[in-house]
Each structure stands twice: as C-alpha cells, then as structure tokens.
PDB file of C-alpha atoms in Angstrom:
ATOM      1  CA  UNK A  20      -5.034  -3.260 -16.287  1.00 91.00           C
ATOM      2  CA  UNK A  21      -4.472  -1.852 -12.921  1.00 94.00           C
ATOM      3  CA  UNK A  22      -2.266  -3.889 -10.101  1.00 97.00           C
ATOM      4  CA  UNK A  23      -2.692  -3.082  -6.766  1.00 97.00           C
ATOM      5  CA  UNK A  24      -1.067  -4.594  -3.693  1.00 97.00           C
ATOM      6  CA  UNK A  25      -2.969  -4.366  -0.295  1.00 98.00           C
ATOM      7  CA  UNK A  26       0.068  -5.435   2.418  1.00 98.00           C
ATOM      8  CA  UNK A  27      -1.655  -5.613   6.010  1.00 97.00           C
ATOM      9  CA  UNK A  28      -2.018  -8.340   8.623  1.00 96.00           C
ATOM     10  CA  UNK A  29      -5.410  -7.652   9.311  1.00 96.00           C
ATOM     11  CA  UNK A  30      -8.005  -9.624   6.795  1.00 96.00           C
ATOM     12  CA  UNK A  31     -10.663  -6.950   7.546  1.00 96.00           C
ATOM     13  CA  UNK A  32      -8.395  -4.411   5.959  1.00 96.00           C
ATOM     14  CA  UNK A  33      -7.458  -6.466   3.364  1.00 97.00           C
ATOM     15  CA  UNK A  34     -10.733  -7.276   2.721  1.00 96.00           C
ATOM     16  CA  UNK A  35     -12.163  -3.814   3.044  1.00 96.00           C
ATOM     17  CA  UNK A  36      -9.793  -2.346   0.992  1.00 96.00           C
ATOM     18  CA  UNK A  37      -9.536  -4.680  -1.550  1.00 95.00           C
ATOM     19  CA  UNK A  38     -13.819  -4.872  -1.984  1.00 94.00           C
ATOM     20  CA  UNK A  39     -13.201  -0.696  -3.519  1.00 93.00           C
ATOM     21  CA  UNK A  40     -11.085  -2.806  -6.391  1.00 92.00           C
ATOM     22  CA  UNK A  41     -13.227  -5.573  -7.225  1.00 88.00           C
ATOM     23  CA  UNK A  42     -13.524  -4.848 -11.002  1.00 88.00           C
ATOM     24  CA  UNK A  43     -12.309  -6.670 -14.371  1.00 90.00           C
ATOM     25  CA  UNK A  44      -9.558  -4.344 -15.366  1.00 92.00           C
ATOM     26  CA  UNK A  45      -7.751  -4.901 -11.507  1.00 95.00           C
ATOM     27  CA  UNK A  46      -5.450  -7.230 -10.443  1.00 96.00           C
ATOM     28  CA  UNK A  47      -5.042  -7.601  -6.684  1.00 96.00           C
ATOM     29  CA  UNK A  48      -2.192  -9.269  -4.729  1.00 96.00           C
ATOM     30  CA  UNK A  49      -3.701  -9.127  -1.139  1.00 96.00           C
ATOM     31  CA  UNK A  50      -0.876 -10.367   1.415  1.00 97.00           C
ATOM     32  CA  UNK A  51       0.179 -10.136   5.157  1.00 97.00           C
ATOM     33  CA  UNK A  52       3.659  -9.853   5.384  1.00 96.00           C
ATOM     34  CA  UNK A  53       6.639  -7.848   4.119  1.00 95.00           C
ATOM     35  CA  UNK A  54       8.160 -11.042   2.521  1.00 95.00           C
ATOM     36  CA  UNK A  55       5.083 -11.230   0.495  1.00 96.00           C
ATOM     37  CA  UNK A  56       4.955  -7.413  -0.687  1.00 95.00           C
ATOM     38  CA  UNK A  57       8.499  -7.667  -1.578  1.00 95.00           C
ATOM     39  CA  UNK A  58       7.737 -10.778  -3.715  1.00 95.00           C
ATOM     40  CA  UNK A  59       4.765  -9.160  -5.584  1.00 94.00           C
ATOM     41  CA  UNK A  60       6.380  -5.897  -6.293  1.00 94.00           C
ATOM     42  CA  UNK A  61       9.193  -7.829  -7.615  1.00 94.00           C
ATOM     43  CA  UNK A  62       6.858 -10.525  -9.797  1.00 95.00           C
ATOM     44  CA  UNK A  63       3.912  -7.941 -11.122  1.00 94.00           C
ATOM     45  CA  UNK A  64       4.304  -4.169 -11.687  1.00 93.00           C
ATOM     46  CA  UNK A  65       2.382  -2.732  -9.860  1.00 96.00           C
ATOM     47  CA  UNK A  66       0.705   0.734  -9.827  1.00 97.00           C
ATOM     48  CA  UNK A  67      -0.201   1.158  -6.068  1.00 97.00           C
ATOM     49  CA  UNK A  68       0.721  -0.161  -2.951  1.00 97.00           C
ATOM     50  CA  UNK A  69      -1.393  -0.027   0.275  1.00 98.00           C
ATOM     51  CA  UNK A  70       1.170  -0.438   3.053  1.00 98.00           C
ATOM     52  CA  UNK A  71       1.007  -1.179   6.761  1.00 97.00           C
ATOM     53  CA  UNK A  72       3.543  -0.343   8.682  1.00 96.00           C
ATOM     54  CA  UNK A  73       4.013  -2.830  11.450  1.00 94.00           C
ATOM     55  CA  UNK A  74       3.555  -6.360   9.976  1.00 95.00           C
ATOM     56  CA  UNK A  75       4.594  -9.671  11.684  1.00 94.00           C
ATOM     57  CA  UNK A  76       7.873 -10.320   9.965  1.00 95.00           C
ATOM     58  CA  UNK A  77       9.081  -6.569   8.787  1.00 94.00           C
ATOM     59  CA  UNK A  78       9.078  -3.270   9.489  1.00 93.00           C
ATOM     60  CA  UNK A  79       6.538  -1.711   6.808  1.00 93.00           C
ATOM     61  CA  UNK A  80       9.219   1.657   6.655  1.00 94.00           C
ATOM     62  CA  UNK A  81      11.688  -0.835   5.621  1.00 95.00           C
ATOM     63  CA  UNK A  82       9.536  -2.392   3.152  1.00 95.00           C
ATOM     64  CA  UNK A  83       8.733   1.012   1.899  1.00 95.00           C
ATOM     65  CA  UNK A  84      12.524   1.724   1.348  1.00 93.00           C
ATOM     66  CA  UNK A  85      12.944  -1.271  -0.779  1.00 95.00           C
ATOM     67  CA  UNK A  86       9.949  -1.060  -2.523  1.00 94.00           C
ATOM     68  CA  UNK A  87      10.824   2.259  -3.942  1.00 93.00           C
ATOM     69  CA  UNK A  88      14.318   0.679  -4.846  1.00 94.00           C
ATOM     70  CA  UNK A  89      12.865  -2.144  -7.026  1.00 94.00           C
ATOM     71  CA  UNK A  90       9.797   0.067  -8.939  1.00 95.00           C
ATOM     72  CA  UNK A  91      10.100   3.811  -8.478  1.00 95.00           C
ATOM     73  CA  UNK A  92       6.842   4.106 -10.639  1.00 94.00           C
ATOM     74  CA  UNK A  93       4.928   2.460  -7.854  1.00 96.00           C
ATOM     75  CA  UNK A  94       2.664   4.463  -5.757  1.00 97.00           C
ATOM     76  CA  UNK A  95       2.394   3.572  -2.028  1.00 97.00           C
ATOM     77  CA  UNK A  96       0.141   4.593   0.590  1.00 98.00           C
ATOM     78  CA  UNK A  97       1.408   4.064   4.361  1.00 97.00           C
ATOM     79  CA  UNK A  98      -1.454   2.763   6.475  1.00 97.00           C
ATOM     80  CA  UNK A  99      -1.068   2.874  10.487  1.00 96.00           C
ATOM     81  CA  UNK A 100      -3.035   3.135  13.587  1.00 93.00           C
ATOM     82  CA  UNK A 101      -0.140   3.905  15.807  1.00 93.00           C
ATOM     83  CA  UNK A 102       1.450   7.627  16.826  1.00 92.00           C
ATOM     84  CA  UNK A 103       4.041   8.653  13.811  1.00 94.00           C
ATOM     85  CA  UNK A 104       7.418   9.949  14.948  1.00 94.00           C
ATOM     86  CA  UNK A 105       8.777  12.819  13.368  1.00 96.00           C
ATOM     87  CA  UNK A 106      11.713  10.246  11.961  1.00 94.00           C
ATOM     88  CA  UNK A 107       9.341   7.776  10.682  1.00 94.00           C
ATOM     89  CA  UNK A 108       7.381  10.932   9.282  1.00 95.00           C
ATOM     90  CA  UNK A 109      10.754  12.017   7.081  1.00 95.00           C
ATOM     91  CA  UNK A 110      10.978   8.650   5.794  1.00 94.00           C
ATOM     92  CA  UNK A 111       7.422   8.363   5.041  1.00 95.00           C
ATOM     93  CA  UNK A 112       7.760  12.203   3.069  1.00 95.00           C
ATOM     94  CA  UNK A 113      10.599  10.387   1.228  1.00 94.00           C
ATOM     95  CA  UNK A 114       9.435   7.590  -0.197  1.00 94.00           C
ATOM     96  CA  UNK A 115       5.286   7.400   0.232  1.00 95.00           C
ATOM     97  CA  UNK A 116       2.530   9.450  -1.468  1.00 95.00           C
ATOM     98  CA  UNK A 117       0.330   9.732   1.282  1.00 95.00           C
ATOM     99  CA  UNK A 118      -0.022   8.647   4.612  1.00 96.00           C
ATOM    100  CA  UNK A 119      -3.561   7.245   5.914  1.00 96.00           C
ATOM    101  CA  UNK A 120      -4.376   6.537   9.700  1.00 95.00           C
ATOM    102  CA  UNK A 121      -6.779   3.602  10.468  1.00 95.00           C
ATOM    103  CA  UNK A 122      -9.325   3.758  11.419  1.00 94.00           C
ATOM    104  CA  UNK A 123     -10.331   5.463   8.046  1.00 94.00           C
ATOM    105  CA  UNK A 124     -13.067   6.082   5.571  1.00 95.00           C
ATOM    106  CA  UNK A 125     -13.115   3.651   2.621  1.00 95.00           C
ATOM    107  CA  UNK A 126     -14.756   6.465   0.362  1.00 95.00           C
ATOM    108  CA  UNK A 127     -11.602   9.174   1.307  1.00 95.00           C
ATOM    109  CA  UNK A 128      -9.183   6.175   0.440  1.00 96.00           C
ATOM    110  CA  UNK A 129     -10.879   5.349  -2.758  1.00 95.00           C
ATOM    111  CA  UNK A 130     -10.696   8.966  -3.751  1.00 96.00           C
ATOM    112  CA  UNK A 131      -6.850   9.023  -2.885  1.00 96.00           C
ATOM    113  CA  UNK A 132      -6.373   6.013  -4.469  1.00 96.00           C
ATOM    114  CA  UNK A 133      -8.582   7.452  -7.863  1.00 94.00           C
ATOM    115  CA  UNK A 134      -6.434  10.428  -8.012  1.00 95.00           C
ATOM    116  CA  UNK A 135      -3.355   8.607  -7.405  1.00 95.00           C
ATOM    117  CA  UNK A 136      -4.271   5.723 -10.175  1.00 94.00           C
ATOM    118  CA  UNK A 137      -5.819   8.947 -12.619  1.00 92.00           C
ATOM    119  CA  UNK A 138      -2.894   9.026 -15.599  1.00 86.00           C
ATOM    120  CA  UNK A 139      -0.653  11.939 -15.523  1.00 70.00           C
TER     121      UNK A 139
END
C-alpha cells in the first residue's frame, strides 16, 4: 500500500493531484497546513510527500526540514509558484527530491511521482 501526503492550501491542487492517486492500493492524507503534514508524517509512513511551500500557518522549507527529521525514507516533492532564491534552492537540494513549479502538468508529475514511488 502506497501513502501519499498532498500538503497545499489550494483544494484545486489538492484535488488535482490527489485524482492521479485515486486507486485501491493508495492511501491519501490530503491537508492544508504544515501542522497537518507534520501530524500525518508522524501518524502514517508515508512514501511521498507533495509539499507547498508557503502555507497559512508554516513555512513549507521548514516543514521540509522536519519532515526529513521524523522519516528520512520519505520522498518529498516541493511545489511553488513563486521565484526560488538561491538559499531556499540549497535547502530544497538538501532535503527534497525534486522541485516542481505550478502551474504544472499533471502527466510530468505523475511520471515523477511513478519513478519516485518505482522500488529501488
């Protein structure tokens, strides 16, 4: 069984992306704020993370950080539709597996996501 988190303020995002995981052998844990993504990484162990990174409450770099504290084995992908600075960039290279701007192409992310979710 596959868990995947979708963490973005916007429902159309979380809807969009989570309609490429409807299936029986996913679990989805669709929220909008960093409290929330910190409480599902920490209740379900997930294999891949779709993050924002500004949400209401936290910054989604931060949320990124302490994600990758509590389950290393989790893969994230950083969503944004703002300019990257070359700092936020670093941090992203750190602790992220790919970075994907918005507006973007559900089939490219579900490809990303395949190979990212594809064991070994």
């Amino acid at each position: 069984m596959k868990k995947i988190s979708i963490v973005d303020d916007e429902s159309l995002i979380r809807f969009s992306l989570a309609s490429l995981f409807r299936e029986p052998r996913t679990e989805l844990y669709s929220v909008e704020t960093g409290v929330e993504a910190l409480d599902a990484v920490r209740d379900h162990r997930l294999d891949l993370c779709f993050l924002d990174i500004h949400l209401p409450d936290m910054n989604g770099l931060d949320i990124m950080t302490a994600l990758r504290a509590i389950s290393p084995w989790t893969r994230i992908i950083i969503m944004t539709g703002s300019l990257v600075t070359d700092k936020m960039m670093g941090t992203i290279r750190d602790n992220a597996h790919c970075l994907i701007t918005k507006p973007f192409d559900l089939d490219e992310v579900g490809a990303v996501a395949a190979r990212l979710l594809a064991p070994g």
